[in-house]
Short mmCIF file of C-alpha atoms in Angstrom, two decimals:
data_model
loop_
_atom_site.label_atom_id
_atom_site.label_comp_id
_atom_site.label_asym_id
_atom_site.label_seq_id
_atom_site.Cartn_x
_atom_site.Cartn_y
_atom_site.Cartn_z
CA MET A 1 21.12 16.33 -7.18
CA ASP A 2 22.28 19.59 -7.32
CA ALA A 3 20.80 22.87 -7.28
CA LEU A 4 21.59 23.43 -11.29
CA GLU A 5 20.05 20.09 -11.95
CA ARG A 6 17.08 20.59 -9.73
CA ARG A 7 16.51 23.98 -11.82
CA SER A 8 16.54 22.06 -14.93
CA SER A 9 14.52 19.57 -14.65
CA PRO A 10 11.01 19.55 -15.22
CA LYS A 11 8.41 19.05 -13.17
CA ARG A 12 6.47 15.98 -13.87
CA PRO A 13 2.70 17.19 -15.09
CA PRO A 14 -0.28 15.84 -13.07
CA TRP A 15 -2.07 13.07 -14.36
CA SER A 16 -6.01 13.69 -14.80
CA PRO A 17 -8.46 10.80 -15.82
CA GLY A 18 -9.32 10.65 -19.81
CA THR A 19 -5.61 12.86 -20.02
CA HIS A 20 -4.00 12.02 -23.67
CA THR A 21 -0.31 12.15 -24.13
CA PRO A 22 0.46 11.79 -27.51
CA GLU A 23 2.84 8.89 -28.34
CA PRO A 24 6.46 9.79 -29.16
CA LYS A 25 7.71 8.74 -32.50
CA HIS A 26 10.42 6.40 -33.16
CA VAL A 27 12.93 6.03 -35.77
CA ALA A 28 14.26 2.25 -36.23
CA LEU A 29 17.65 1.39 -35.94
CA PRO A 30 19.28 -1.54 -37.31
CA GLY A 31 19.42 -3.86 -34.93
CA VAL A 32 17.99 -1.94 -31.99
CA ILE A 33 14.87 -3.02 -30.34
CA PRO A 34 12.79 0.64 -30.12
CA LEU A 35 12.05 1.32 -26.11
CA ARG A 36 8.25 1.52 -25.36
CA PRO A 37 6.46 4.92 -25.17
CA LEU A 38 6.12 6.15 -21.25
CA ASP A 39 2.38 5.65 -20.02
CA SER A 40 1.14 9.20 -19.65
CA ARG A 41 -0.53 8.34 -16.20
CA HIS A 42 3.14 8.18 -14.65
CA PRO A 43 5.27 9.67 -16.81
CA ARG A 44 8.27 7.51 -15.96
CA SER A 45 7.43 4.30 -16.49
CA PRO A 46 6.75 1.85 -19.81
CA GLN A 47 3.02 0.85 -20.86
CA ARG A 48 1.30 -1.21 -18.60
CA GLY A 49 0.62 -3.24 -22.09
CA LEU A 50 -2.68 -4.51 -20.61
CA GLU A 51 -5.36 -5.52 -23.22
CA SER A 52 -8.50 -5.16 -21.49
CA THR A 53 -10.27 -1.53 -20.35
CA PRO A 54 -10.16 -0.65 -16.87
CA TRP A 55 -12.78 -2.59 -14.88
CA SER A 56 -15.99 -0.58 -13.99
CA VAL A 57 -17.23 -0.56 -10.19
CA GLY A 58 -19.82 2.47 -10.47
CA THR A 59 -22.99 0.10 -11.05
CA ASP A 60 -21.47 -3.02 -9.43
CA LEU A 61 -20.37 -1.53 -5.72
CA PRO A 62 -23.21 -1.47 -2.37
CA ALA A 63 -25.22 1.54 -2.86
CA PRO A 64 -22.65 3.47 0.40
CA VAL A 65 -20.17 3.29 -2.44
CA HIS A 66 -20.54 7.12 -4.61
CA ALA A 67 -18.64 7.43 -7.62
CA ARG A 68 -17.18 10.63 -6.71
CA PRO A 69 -13.06 11.61 -6.82
CA LEU A 70 -11.68 11.72 -3.08
CA ARG A 71 -11.17 15.60 -1.79
CA SER A 72 -7.30 15.03 -1.35
CA LEU A 73 -6.95 13.84 -4.98
CA THR A 74 -8.55 16.82 -6.85
CA MET A 75 -6.86 19.26 -4.11
CA SER A 76 -3.70 21.08 -6.39
CA ILE A 77 -0.48 20.24 -5.22
CA ASP A 78 2.63 21.76 -5.70
CA THR A 79 5.70 19.53 -5.53
CA GLY A 80 8.22 21.36 -6.86
CA PRO A 81 11.39 21.29 -5.16
CA SER A 82 12.03 23.39 -2.38
CA PRO A 83 15.21 25.52 -2.07
CA ASN A 84 16.83 22.97 0.06
CA GLY A 85 16.37 20.44 -2.62
CA ARG A 86 14.67 17.93 -0.12
CA ALA A 87 10.36 18.52 -1.26
CA SER A 88 7.99 20.92 -1.02
CA ASP A 89 6.55 22.03 1.95
CA THR A 90 3.41 20.14 1.03
CA TRP A 91 5.16 16.46 2.03
CA HIS A 92 5.84 18.23 5.85
CA ARG A 93 2.24 19.02 6.52
CA SER A 94 0.26 17.96 9.75
CA TRP A 95 -0.21 14.71 9.38
CA THR A 96 -2.81 12.88 11.42
CA HIS A 97 -1.77 9.16 11.53
CA LEU A 98 1.53 9.52 10.20
CA SER A 99 4.90 11.57 10.10
CA VAL A 100 6.52 11.99 6.76
CA ASP A 101 10.29 12.34 6.90
CA ARG A 102 11.93 13.85 3.49
CA ARG A 103 15.69 12.65 4.18
CA SER A 104 17.15 13.48 0.98
CA SER A 105 15.44 14.71 -2.23
CA GLY A 106 15.48 10.77 -3.48
CA TYR A 107 14.11 9.10 0.04
CA CYS A 108 11.56 9.53 2.42
CA ARG A 109 10.64 7.71 5.11
CA VAL A 110 7.02 7.42 6.56
CA THR A 111 6.16 6.58 9.98
CA PHE A 112 2.81 5.36 11.17
CA ASP A 113 1.53 6.66 13.78
CA HIS A 114 -2.35 6.06 15.00
CA PRO A 115 -2.50 4.80 19.47
CA PRO A 116 -3.31 2.51 20.55
CA ILE A 117 -2.47 -0.28 18.21
CA ASN A 118 -2.29 1.87 14.61
CA THR A 119 -4.87 0.66 13.04
CA ILE A 120 -6.13 1.90 9.82
CA THR A 121 -9.03 3.90 9.60
CA ALA A 122 -11.15 5.74 6.71
CA THR A 123 -8.69 9.07 7.79
CA THR A 124 -5.73 6.61 7.58
CA VAL A 125 -6.94 6.25 3.66
CA ALA A 126 -7.63 9.71 3.09
CA GLU A 127 -3.95 10.75 4.01
CA LEU A 128 -2.45 7.48 1.85
CA ALA A 129 -4.28 8.79 -1.29
CA GLU A 130 -3.18 12.08 -0.25
CA LEU A 131 0.21 10.87 -0.02
CA VAL A 132 0.73 8.48 -3.18
CA ALA A 133 -0.25 11.94 -5.27
CA LEU A 134 2.81 13.34 -3.97
CA ILE A 135 4.40 10.20 -4.95
CA GLU A 136 3.50 10.23 -8.21
CA HIS A 137 4.09 14.20 -8.46
CA ASP A 138 7.53 13.84 -7.58
CA PRO A 139 10.29 13.21 -10.31
CA ALA A 140 13.34 13.41 -7.58
CA LEU A 141 12.22 10.36 -5.27
CA ARG A 142 13.14 7.36 -5.33
CA VAL A 143 12.60 5.57 -2.48
CA LEU A 144 10.03 5.62 -0.01
CA VAL A 145 9.96 3.06 3.52
CA PHE A 146 7.25 3.02 5.84
CA ASP A 147 8.00 2.03 9.30
CA THR A 148 6.21 2.51 13.03
CA ALA A 149 6.20 4.27 15.85
CA ASN A 150 5.00 1.31 17.80
CA PRO A 151 7.38 -1.36 18.24
CA ASP A 152 4.08 -4.01 19.08
CA PHE A 153 1.92 -3.24 16.35
CA TYR A 154 3.12 -2.06 12.76
CA LEU A 155 -0.52 -1.43 11.14
CA ALA A 156 -2.75 -3.68 13.38
CA HIS A 157 -5.78 -4.14 11.25
CA TYR A 158 -8.58 -2.00 9.50
CA ASP A 159 -11.33 -0.37 11.85
CA THR A 160 -14.16 1.09 10.81
CA GLU A 161 -15.61 2.79 13.98
CA HIS A 162 -19.02 1.89 13.85
CA ASP A 163 -19.33 3.16 10.51
CA PRO A 164 -18.49 0.85 7.82
CA ALA A 165 -20.63 3.37 5.29
CA ARG A 166 -18.07 6.22 6.54
CA THR A 167 -15.35 3.51 4.52
CA ALA A 168 -17.77 2.65 1.89
CA ALA A 169 -18.21 6.57 1.00
CA LEU A 170 -14.65 7.54 0.95
CA GLY A 171 -14.98 7.63 -2.80
CA LEU A 172 -13.20 6.41 -5.81
CA GLY A 173 -9.41 7.34 -6.81
CA PRO A 174 -8.12 7.94 -10.26
CA THR A 175 -8.41 4.49 -11.68
CA GLY A 176 -12.23 3.98 -10.63
CA MET A 177 -12.04 2.22 -8.02
CA HIS A 178 -11.99 2.03 -4.14
CA ALA A 179 -10.39 4.74 -2.34
CA TRP A 180 -8.72 2.13 -0.34
CA LEU A 181 -7.70 -0.41 -3.54
CA ASP A 182 -6.83 2.39 -5.65
CA PHE A 183 -4.48 3.43 -3.24
CA LEU A 184 -2.63 -0.09 -2.68
CA VAL A 185 -2.85 -0.28 -6.67
CA ARG A 186 -1.14 3.07 -7.44
CA LEU A 187 1.42 2.38 -4.72
CA SER A 188 2.34 -0.98 -6.44
CA ARG A 189 2.62 0.68 -9.73
CA ALA A 190 4.34 4.12 -8.23
CA PRO A 191 7.67 5.05 -10.51
CA VAL A 192 9.18 4.92 -7.18
CA VAL A 193 10.65 1.89 -4.61
CA SER A 194 8.33 1.23 -1.45
CA ILE A 195 9.73 -0.54 1.06
CA ALA A 196 7.59 -1.72 4.27
CA SER A 197 10.41 -2.19 7.34
CA ILE A 198 7.83 -4.56 10.09
CA ARG A 199 8.04 -4.04 13.01
CA GLY A 200 5.07 -5.51 15.16
CA ARG A 201 1.71 -6.55 14.02
CA ALA A 202 0.44 -6.37 10.57
CA ARG A 203 -2.83 -7.98 10.13
CA GLY A 204 -5.74 -7.79 8.24
CA ALA A 205 -5.47 -4.62 6.07
CA GLY A 206 -1.94 -4.04 7.43
CA SER A 207 -1.14 -7.09 5.63
CA GLU A 208 -2.87 -5.75 2.43
CA PHE A 209 -0.22 -2.75 2.80
CA VAL A 210 2.63 -4.51 2.95
CA LEU A 211 1.94 -6.62 0.18
CA ALA A 212 1.04 -3.50 -2.18
CA CYS A 213 5.28 -2.64 -1.00
CA ASP A 214 7.47 -3.06 -3.38
CA MET A 215 9.77 -5.11 -0.62
CA ARG A 216 8.96 -6.55 2.63
CA PHE A 217 12.04 -6.67 4.80
CA ALA A 218 10.65 -7.69 8.92
CA SER A 219 12.24 -8.05 12.16
CA ARG A 220 13.24 -11.60 12.95
CA GLU A 221 11.90 -11.90 16.43
CA ASN A 222 9.28 -9.29 16.35
CA ALA A 223 6.69 -9.32 13.69
CA THR A 224 3.67 -10.99 12.70
CA LEU A 225 1.82 -10.82 9.38
CA GLY A 226 -2.15 -12.36 9.09
CA GLN A 227 -5.53 -11.96 7.05
CA PHE A 228 -7.32 -13.08 9.52
CA GLU A 229 -11.02 -12.11 8.44
CA VAL A 230 -12.60 -15.71 6.99
CA ALA A 231 -12.47 -16.30 10.52
CA THR A 232 -14.83 -13.29 11.47
CA GLY A 233 -17.68 -14.35 8.99
CA VAL A 234 -15.96 -11.61 5.70
CA ILE A 235 -13.15 -12.19 3.28
CA PRO A 236 -10.35 -9.79 2.56
CA GLY A 237 -11.23 -6.55 0.56
CA GLY A 238 -7.89 -5.48 0.24
CA GLY A 239 -6.43 -7.85 -1.94
CA PRO A 240 -4.59 -10.28 -0.18
CA MET A 241 -5.74 -13.58 -2.68
CA ALA A 242 -4.65 -11.63 -5.72
CA ARG A 243 -1.08 -10.81 -5.01
CA LEU A 244 -0.58 -13.88 -1.88
CA SER A 245 -1.01 -16.63 -4.20
CA ARG A 246 1.54 -14.68 -6.78
CA LEU A 247 3.95 -14.89 -3.59
CA MET A 248 3.83 -18.22 -2.34
CA GLY A 249 1.55 -20.47 -4.40
CA ARG A 250 -1.50 -21.37 -3.85
CA GLY A 251 -1.70 -24.17 -0.97
CA ARG A 252 -0.04 -21.70 0.61
CA ALA A 253 -1.97 -18.66 0.47
CA LEU A 254 -4.85 -20.50 0.93
CA GLU A 255 -4.07 -21.56 4.31
CA VAL A 256 -2.73 -17.86 5.06
CA LEU A 257 -6.61 -16.84 4.13
CA LEU A 258 -8.92 -19.59 5.42
CA VAL A 259 -6.98 -20.44 8.34
CA GLY A 260 -6.43 -17.04 9.64
CA ASP A 261 -3.61 -17.71 12.32
CA ASP A 262 -1.06 -15.40 12.51
CA LEU A 263 2.58 -15.84 11.14
CA ASP A 264 5.83 -15.15 12.77
CA GLY A 265 8.70 -13.69 11.29
CA PRO A 266 10.75 -16.95 10.23
CA ARG A 267 7.47 -18.31 8.78
CA ALA A 268 6.92 -15.53 7.08
CA GLU A 269 10.21 -15.25 5.11
CA GLN A 270 9.95 -18.88 4.46
CA TYR A 271 5.99 -18.51 2.57
CA GLY A 272 7.60 -15.91 0.54
CA TYR A 273 5.49 -12.88 2.44
CA VAL A 274 8.35 -10.87 2.86
CA ASN A 275 11.78 -10.90 1.24
CA ARG A 276 13.78 -11.67 4.15
CA THR A 277 13.80 -11.52 8.04
CA VAL A 278 16.75 -9.43 9.55
CA ALA A 279 17.25 -9.35 13.52
CA ASP A 280 15.72 -6.56 15.38
CA GLY A 281 18.22 -4.48 16.45
CA GLU A 282 19.80 -4.49 12.51
CA LEU A 283 16.46 -3.91 10.82
CA ASP A 284 16.15 -0.17 10.94
CA ALA A 285 20.14 0.08 9.84
CA GLU A 286 19.70 -2.39 7.40
CA VAL A 287 16.58 -0.91 5.31
CA GLU A 288 17.91 2.58 6.02
CA ALA A 289 21.41 1.29 4.42
CA ILE A 290 18.79 -0.25 1.32
CA ALA A 291 17.07 3.28 0.97
CA VAL A 292 20.31 5.66 0.75
CA ARG A 293 21.72 3.57 -1.59
CA LEU A 294 18.62 3.33 -4.27
CA ALA A 295 17.79 7.21 -3.52
CA ARG A 296 21.47 7.98 -5.10
CA PHE A 297 20.43 5.41 -8.74
CA ASP A 298 18.78 7.58 -11.43
CA PRO A 299 15.36 7.24 -11.45
CA GLU A 300 14.50 6.86 -15.05
CA ALA A 301 16.15 3.76 -15.11
CA ILE A 302 14.93 2.21 -11.17
CA ALA A 303 11.41 3.43 -12.99
CA ARG A 304 11.79 1.60 -16.31
CA ALA A 305 13.28 -1.73 -14.44
CA LYS A 306 10.29 -1.48 -12.05
CA SER A 307 7.67 -1.62 -14.47
CA TYR A 308 8.49 -3.87 -16.29
CA VAL A 309 8.65 -6.40 -13.62
CA ASP A 310 5.37 -4.95 -12.37
CA ARG A 311 3.69 -6.18 -16.01
CA VAL A 312 4.51 -9.72 -15.11
CA THR A 313 4.01 -10.01 -11.23
CA LEU A 314 1.83 -7.80 -10.13
CA PRO A 315 -2.67 -8.66 -10.52
CA HIS A 316 -4.74 -7.46 -13.25
CA ASP A 317 -6.23 -4.11 -11.65
CA SER A 318 -9.89 -6.01 -12.17
CA GLU A 319 -8.97 -8.35 -9.69
CA PHE A 320 -9.62 -6.11 -7.16
CA PRO A 321 -13.11 -4.33 -6.59
CA PRO A 322 -14.93 -7.79 -6.34
CA PRO A 323 -13.45 -9.09 -3.54
CA LEU A 324 -14.15 -5.53 -1.52
CA VAL A 325 -17.68 -5.66 -2.63
CA ASP A 326 -18.06 -9.25 -0.89
CA PHE A 327 -16.91 -8.15 2.35
CA PHE A 328 -19.01 -5.17 2.15
CA GLU A 329 -21.97 -7.13 2.07
CA LEU A 330 -20.56 -9.88 4.32
CA LEU A 331 -19.81 -7.63 7.10
CA GLY A 332 -23.28 -6.02 6.84
CA ARG A 333 -24.83 -9.37 7.87
CA PRO A 334 -25.89 -9.42 11.76
CA ALA A 335 -24.20 -12.71 12.26
CA GLN A 336 -21.08 -10.81 11.47
CA GLN A 337 -21.85 -7.42 13.14
CA ALA A 338 -22.66 -9.92 16.44
CA GLN A 339 -19.12 -11.36 15.53
CA VAL A 340 -17.73 -8.14 15.64
CA ALA A 341 -19.61 -6.87 18.51
CA ARG A 342 -17.94 -9.89 20.42
CA LEU A 343 -14.47 -9.40 19.47
CA GLU A 344 -14.78 -5.68 20.99
CA ALA A 345 -15.74 -6.84 23.99
CA LEU A 346 -12.55 -9.01 24.04
CA GLY A 347 -10.79 -6.14 23.18
CA LEU A 348 -10.47 -5.56 19.72
CA ASN A 349 -9.27 -2.32 18.24
CA THR A 350 -7.67 -2.11 21.99
CA ASP A 351 -3.88 -2.57 22.98
CA SER A 352 -5.11 -5.55 24.43
CA ASP A 353 -4.44 -9.55 25.10
CA LEU A 354 -6.74 -10.45 21.87
CA GLU A 355 -5.22 -7.71 19.48
CA ARG A 356 -1.84 -9.38 20.67
CA SER A 357 -2.93 -13.01 19.70
CA LEU A 358 -5.66 -12.66 17.03
CA GLY A 359 -4.64 -15.12 15.37
CA ARG A 360 -5.06 -17.37 18.08
CA ARG A 361 -7.70 -15.64 19.78
CA VAL A 362 -10.38 -14.89 17.01
CA VAL A 363 -11.75 -18.35 17.57
CA ASP A 364 -12.68 -17.32 20.94
CA SER A 365 -15.67 -14.98 18.79
CA LEU A 366 -17.06 -17.63 17.07
CA PRO A 367 -20.92 -18.78 18.50
CA ASP A 368 -21.19 -22.29 20.01
CA GLN A 369 -21.80 -25.10 17.75
#
């Protein structure tokens, strides 16, 4: 985008719950099917066309969850183009669990970097919530790539840091859902293309994250995906039941969710967990080529094409909150707290043999029958 075009491009107005945008008037032309009006929540996306109203979580979530907006979502964010044509300085703020490289006006790369194993914590969720707000307000952005600074761990899983209430109390986002679900849903429906470049292990919430991305490319030799939660006496809280069943069918989704073992890159590709695998030495260049290509395309065309695929493939928002309620309830049981303690004694949340072989070794934490 040249300087003149940037100066003339209108800034996308911020969205807030309840905002009303008047529907545009349409003129019928013979033989022409009119386009649907744009959704007021995402100015580049056609309306979702959902018949039901958004699912209310205010009365059904456990007591620790408070219906208050995230601080990071209520802050004033200046996302207008900067003089160098890349992005405002807000993108380049100091992040804690990730780094951001705005490579061009249309392309941004986000790298997870939270030693020792890239666990997801309440801090990670708050930063991702701020990131998705930047994405939604940036009219120049076309594509976002997520990779890892740790070749052994993409996103290990969620770590409550011995304080589940801290995660529960993160609050609700603009969708009315808990912060983690809100981020995942908004990432999936954002008018830009999100790509997970997977090297290392992505389990639990890490798997939930990559499933929310639009495309997933994985290292053939060095990628591991899985949902191990059922083996620990809880269920996944970030919606993989809704997403996996659509990607790979009921039987394979149940295998992933109930057996709880790891899938390597080739098996993940076979099941439809990822778009495809790429030789480890070629993964970065392959994803970079795709991103650079997409960054040159018209953002309206990308957003509109993506929105129509979203309408027929993404789960309804109402499918996400109930499993998270179950997750908090099951995690609070004494038996599950005892099993978490046993996992920690074996090396959970550290760079250990348990974490490197979690799908196989999670059964070591089960009580004797």
